[in-house]
Tab-separated table of C-alpha atoms in Angstrom:
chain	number	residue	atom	x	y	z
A	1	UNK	CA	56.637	124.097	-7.062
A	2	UNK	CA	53.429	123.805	-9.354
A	3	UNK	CA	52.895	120.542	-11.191
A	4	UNK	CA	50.830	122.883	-13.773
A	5	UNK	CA	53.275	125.603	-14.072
A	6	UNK	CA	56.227	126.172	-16.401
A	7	UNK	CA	59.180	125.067	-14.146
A	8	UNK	CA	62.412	127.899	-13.846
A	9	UNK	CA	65.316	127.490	-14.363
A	10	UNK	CA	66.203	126.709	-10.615
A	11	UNK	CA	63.772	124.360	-10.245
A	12	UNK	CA	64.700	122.252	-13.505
A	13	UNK	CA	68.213	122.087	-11.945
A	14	UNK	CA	66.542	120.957	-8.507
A	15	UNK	CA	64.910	118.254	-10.671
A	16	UNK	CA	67.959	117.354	-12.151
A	17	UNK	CA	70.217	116.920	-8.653
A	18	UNK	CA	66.978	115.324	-7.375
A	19	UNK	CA	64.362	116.018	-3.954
A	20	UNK	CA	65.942	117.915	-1.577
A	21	UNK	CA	63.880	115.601	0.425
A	22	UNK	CA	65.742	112.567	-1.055
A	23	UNK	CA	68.668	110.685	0.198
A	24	UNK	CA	71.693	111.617	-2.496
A	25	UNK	CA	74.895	110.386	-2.848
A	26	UNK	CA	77.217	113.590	-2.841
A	27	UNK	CA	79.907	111.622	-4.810
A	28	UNK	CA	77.710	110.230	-7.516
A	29	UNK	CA	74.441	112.687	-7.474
A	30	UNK	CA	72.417	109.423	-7.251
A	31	UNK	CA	68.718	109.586	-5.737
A	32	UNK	CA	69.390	106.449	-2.894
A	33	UNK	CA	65.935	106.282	-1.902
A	34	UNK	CA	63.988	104.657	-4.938
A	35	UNK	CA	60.309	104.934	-2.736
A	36	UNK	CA	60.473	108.806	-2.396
A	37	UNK	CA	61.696	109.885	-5.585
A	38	UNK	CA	58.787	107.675	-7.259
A	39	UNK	CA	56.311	109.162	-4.461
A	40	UNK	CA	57.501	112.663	-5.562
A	41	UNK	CA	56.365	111.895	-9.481
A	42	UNK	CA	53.104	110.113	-8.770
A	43	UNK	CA	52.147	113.148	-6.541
A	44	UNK	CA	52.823	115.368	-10.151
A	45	UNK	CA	51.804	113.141	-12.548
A	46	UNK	CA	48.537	113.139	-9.946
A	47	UNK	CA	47.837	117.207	-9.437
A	48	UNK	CA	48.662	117.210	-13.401
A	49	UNK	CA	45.723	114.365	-14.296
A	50	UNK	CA	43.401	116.363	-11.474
A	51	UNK	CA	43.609	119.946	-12.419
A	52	UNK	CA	45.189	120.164	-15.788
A	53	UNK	CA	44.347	117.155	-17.616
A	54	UNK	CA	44.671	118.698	-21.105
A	55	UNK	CA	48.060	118.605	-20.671
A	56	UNK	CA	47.795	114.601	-21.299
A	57	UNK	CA	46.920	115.156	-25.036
A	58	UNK	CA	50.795	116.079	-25.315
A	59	UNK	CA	52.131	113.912	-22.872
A	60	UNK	CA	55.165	113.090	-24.661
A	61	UNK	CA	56.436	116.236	-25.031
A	62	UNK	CA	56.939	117.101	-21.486
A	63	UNK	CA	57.852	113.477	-20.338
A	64	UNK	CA	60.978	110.885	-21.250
A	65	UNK	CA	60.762	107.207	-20.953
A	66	UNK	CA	62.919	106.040	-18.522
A	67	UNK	CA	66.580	104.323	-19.589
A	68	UNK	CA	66.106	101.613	-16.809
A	69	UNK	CA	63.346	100.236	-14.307
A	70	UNK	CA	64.141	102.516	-11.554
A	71	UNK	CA	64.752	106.877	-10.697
A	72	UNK	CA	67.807	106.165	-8.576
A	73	UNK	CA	69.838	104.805	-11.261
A	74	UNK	CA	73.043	106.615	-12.918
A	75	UNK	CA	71.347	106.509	-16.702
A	76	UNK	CA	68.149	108.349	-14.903
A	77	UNK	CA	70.209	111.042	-13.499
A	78	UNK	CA	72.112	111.465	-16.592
A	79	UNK	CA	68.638	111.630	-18.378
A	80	UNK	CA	67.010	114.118	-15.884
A	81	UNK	CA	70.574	116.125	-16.417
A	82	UNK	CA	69.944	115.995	-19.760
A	83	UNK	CA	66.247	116.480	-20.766
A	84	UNK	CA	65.891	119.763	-18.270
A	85	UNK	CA	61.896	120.863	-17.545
A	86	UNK	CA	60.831	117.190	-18.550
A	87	UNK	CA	60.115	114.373	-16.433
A	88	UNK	CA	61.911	110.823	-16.544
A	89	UNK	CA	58.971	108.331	-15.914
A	90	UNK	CA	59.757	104.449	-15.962
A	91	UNK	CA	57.085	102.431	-17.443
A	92	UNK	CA	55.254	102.186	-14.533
A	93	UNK	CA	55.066	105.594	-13.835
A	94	UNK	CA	53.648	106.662	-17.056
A	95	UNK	CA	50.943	103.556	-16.449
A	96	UNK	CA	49.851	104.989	-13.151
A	97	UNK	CA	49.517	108.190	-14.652
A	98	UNK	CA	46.815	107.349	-17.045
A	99	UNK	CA	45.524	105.241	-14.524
A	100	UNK	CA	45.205	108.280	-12.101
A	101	UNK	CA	43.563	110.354	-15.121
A	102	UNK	CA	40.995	107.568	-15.542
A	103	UNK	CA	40.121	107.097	-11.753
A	104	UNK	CA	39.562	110.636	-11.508
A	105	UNK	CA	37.160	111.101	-14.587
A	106	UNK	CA	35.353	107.880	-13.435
A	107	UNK	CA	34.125	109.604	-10.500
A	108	UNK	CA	31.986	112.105	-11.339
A	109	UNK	CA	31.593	114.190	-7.853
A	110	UNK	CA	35.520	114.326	-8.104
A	111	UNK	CA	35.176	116.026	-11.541
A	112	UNK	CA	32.534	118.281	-10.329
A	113	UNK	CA	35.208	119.335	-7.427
A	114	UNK	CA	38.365	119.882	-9.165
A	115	UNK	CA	37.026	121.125	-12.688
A	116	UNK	CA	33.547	122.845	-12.375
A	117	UNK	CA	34.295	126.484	-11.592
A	118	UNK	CA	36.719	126.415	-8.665
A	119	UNK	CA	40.236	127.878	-8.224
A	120	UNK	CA	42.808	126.078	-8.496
A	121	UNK	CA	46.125	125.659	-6.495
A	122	UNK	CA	45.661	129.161	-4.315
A	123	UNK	CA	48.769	130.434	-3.137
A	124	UNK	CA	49.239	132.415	0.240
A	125	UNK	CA	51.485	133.547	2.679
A	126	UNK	CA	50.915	134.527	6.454
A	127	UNK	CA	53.181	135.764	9.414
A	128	UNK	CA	52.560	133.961	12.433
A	129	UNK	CA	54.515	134.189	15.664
A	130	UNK	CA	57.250	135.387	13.806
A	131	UNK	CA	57.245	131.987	11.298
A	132	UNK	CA	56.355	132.801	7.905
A	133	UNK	CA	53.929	130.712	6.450
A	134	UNK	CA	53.214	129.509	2.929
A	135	UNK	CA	50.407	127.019	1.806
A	136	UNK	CA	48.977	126.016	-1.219
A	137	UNK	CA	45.490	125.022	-1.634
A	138	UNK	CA	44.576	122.480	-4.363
A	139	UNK	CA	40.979	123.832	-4.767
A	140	UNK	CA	38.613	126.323	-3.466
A	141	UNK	CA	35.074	127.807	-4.775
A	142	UNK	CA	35.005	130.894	-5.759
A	143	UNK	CA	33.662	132.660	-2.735
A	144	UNK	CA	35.990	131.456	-0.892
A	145	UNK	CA	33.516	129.000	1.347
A	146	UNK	CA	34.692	125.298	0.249
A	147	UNK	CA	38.480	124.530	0.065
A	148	UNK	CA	39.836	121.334	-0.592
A	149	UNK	CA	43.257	119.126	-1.010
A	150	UNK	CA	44.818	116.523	-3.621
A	151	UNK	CA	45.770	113.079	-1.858
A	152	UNK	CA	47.286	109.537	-3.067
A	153	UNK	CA	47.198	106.782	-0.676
A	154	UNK	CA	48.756	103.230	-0.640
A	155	UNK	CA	45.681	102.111	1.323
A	156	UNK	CA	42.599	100.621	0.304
A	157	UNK	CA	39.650	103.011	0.404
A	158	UNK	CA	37.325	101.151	-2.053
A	159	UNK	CA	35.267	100.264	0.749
A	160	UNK	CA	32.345	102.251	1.405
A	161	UNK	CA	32.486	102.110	5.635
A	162	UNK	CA	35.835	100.558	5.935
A	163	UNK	CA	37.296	103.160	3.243
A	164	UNK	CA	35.974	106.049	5.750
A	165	UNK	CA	37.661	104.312	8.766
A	166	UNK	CA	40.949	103.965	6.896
A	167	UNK	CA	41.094	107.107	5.642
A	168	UNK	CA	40.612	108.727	9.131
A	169	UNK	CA	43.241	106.592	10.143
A	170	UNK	CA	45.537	107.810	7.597
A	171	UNK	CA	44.271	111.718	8.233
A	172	UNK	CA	45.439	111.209	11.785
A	173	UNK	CA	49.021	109.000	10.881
A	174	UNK	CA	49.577	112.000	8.211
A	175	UNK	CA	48.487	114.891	10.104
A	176	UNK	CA	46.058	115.913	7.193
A	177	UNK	CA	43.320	116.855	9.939
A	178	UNK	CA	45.715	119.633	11.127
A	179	UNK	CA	47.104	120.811	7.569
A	180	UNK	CA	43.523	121.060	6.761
A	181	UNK	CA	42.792	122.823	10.307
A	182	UNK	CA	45.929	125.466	9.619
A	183	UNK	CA	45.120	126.037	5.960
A	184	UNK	CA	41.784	126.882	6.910
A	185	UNK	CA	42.580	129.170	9.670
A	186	UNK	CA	44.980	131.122	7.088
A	187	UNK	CA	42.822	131.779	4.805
A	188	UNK	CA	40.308	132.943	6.942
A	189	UNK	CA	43.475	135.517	8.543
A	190	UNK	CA	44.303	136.222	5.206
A	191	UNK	CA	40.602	136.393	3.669
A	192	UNK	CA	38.458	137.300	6.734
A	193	UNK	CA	36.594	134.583	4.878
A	194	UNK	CA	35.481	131.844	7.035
A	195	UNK	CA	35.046	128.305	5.116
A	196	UNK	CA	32.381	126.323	5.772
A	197	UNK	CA	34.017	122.914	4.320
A	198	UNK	CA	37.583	120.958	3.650
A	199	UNK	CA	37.162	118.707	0.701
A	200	UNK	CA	39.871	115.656	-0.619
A	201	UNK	CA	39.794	114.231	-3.351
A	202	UNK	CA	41.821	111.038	-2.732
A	203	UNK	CA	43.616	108.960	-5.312
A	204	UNK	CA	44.508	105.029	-3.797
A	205	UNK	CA	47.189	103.236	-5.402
A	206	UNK	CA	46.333	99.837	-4.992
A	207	UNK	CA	48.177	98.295	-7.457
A	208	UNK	CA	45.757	96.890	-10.802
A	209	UNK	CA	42.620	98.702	-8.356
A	210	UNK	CA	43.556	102.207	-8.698
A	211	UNK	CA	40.142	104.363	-7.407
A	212	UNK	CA	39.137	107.623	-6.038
A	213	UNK	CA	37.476	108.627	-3.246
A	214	UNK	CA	36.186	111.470	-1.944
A	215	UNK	CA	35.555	112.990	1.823
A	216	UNK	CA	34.369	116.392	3.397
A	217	UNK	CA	34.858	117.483	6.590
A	218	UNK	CA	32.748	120.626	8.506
A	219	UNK	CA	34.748	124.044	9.741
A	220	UNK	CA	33.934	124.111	12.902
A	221	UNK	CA	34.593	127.127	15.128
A	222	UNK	CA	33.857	127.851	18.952
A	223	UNK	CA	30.187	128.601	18.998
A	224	UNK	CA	28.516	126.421	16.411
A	225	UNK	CA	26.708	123.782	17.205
A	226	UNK	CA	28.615	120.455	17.403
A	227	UNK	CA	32.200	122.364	17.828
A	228	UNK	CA	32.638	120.896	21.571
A	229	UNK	CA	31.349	117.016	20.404
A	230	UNK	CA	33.829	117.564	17.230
């Protein structure tokens, strides 16, 4: 679901039993894995600080501290079970949150991407060899031409070369290159629209270096120049 939108009522109780993509104790309702339910609020708290930073002016109103250090406790379930449509952030949650906010407006191309007249977080669905598809894009111009993605990485991009060579690394380890390929064929199904340009906007979470970076990559299709050598 949306980071930006009001959540329903079936997603607050997802929140409250946890990821469906975490491990959960069926006896207790305890989140077991401690890495992917923090992963899952840093991405939020990340497309929140991108694309609808206002929302930081009442950040207490939507979030609750923590009871203990960690999400996979009992006292953070019973919070979460509690405190429905808000978000249970420990301490160092609600750090790298700000932190995010403030890597992002210290980069001014980033800004230019994610706030400056573009759309943000397009929706679509597709039918495709009898699969259907949904995908969300986390930006995209208004013509349609330039679309582009929200990433966090535990890598270190703050190099200028060795930042470019890492994150290709991680595009290939993650499989960005083809979720970019795919979303960009879909919309061009869907829109007969064919983009010229994927953008990311990457957060890193080095811990006490937090940074952005950002990266484009060409839509290439058969028949332009440079589509075999790509």
């Amino acid at each position: 679901s949306s980071g930006l939108e009001h959540n329903t009522p079936w997603q607050m109780l997802q929140y409250q039993l946890g990821s469906e993509d975490d491990s959960i104790d069926p006896d207790t309702g305890v989140v077991t894995s401690m890495s992917a339910a923090e992963d899952k609020a840093k991405g939020t708290l990340l497309h929140i600080a991108a694309l609808d930073p206002h929302r930081f002016k009442t950040f207490d109103e939507w979030t609750l501290p923590c009871p203990t250090k960690t999400l996979t406790s009992q006292a953070a379930v019973r919070a979460r079970m509690d405190n429905p449509g808000k978000m249970v952030l420990t301490e160092g949650l609600a750090a790298f949150a700000y932190e995010a906010l403030s890597a992002l407006s210290c980069h001014p191309i980033a800004m230019q991407w994610i706030q400056e007249g573009y759309l943000r977080e397009i929706s679509g669905f597709f039918h495709l060899f009898g699969v259907r598809l949904r995908w969300r894009i986390d930006f995209c111009t208004v013509d349609g031409r330039i679309l582009g993605d929200l990433k966090s990485t535990r890598r270190d991009l703050s190099s200028t070369d060795f930042g470019k060579f890492t994150w290709n690394r991680e595009c290939w380890d993650m499989g960005y290159y083809a979720q970019a390929a795919l979303y960009c064929y879909l919309h061009m199904m869907l829109t007969g629209i064919q983009p010229d340009e994927w953008r990311w906007v990457v957060v890193s979470k080095v811990p006490k270096c937090i940074h952005t970076r950002v990266f484009r990559m060409k839509y290439l299709v058969p028949g332009d120049a440079g589509y075999k050598d790509s």
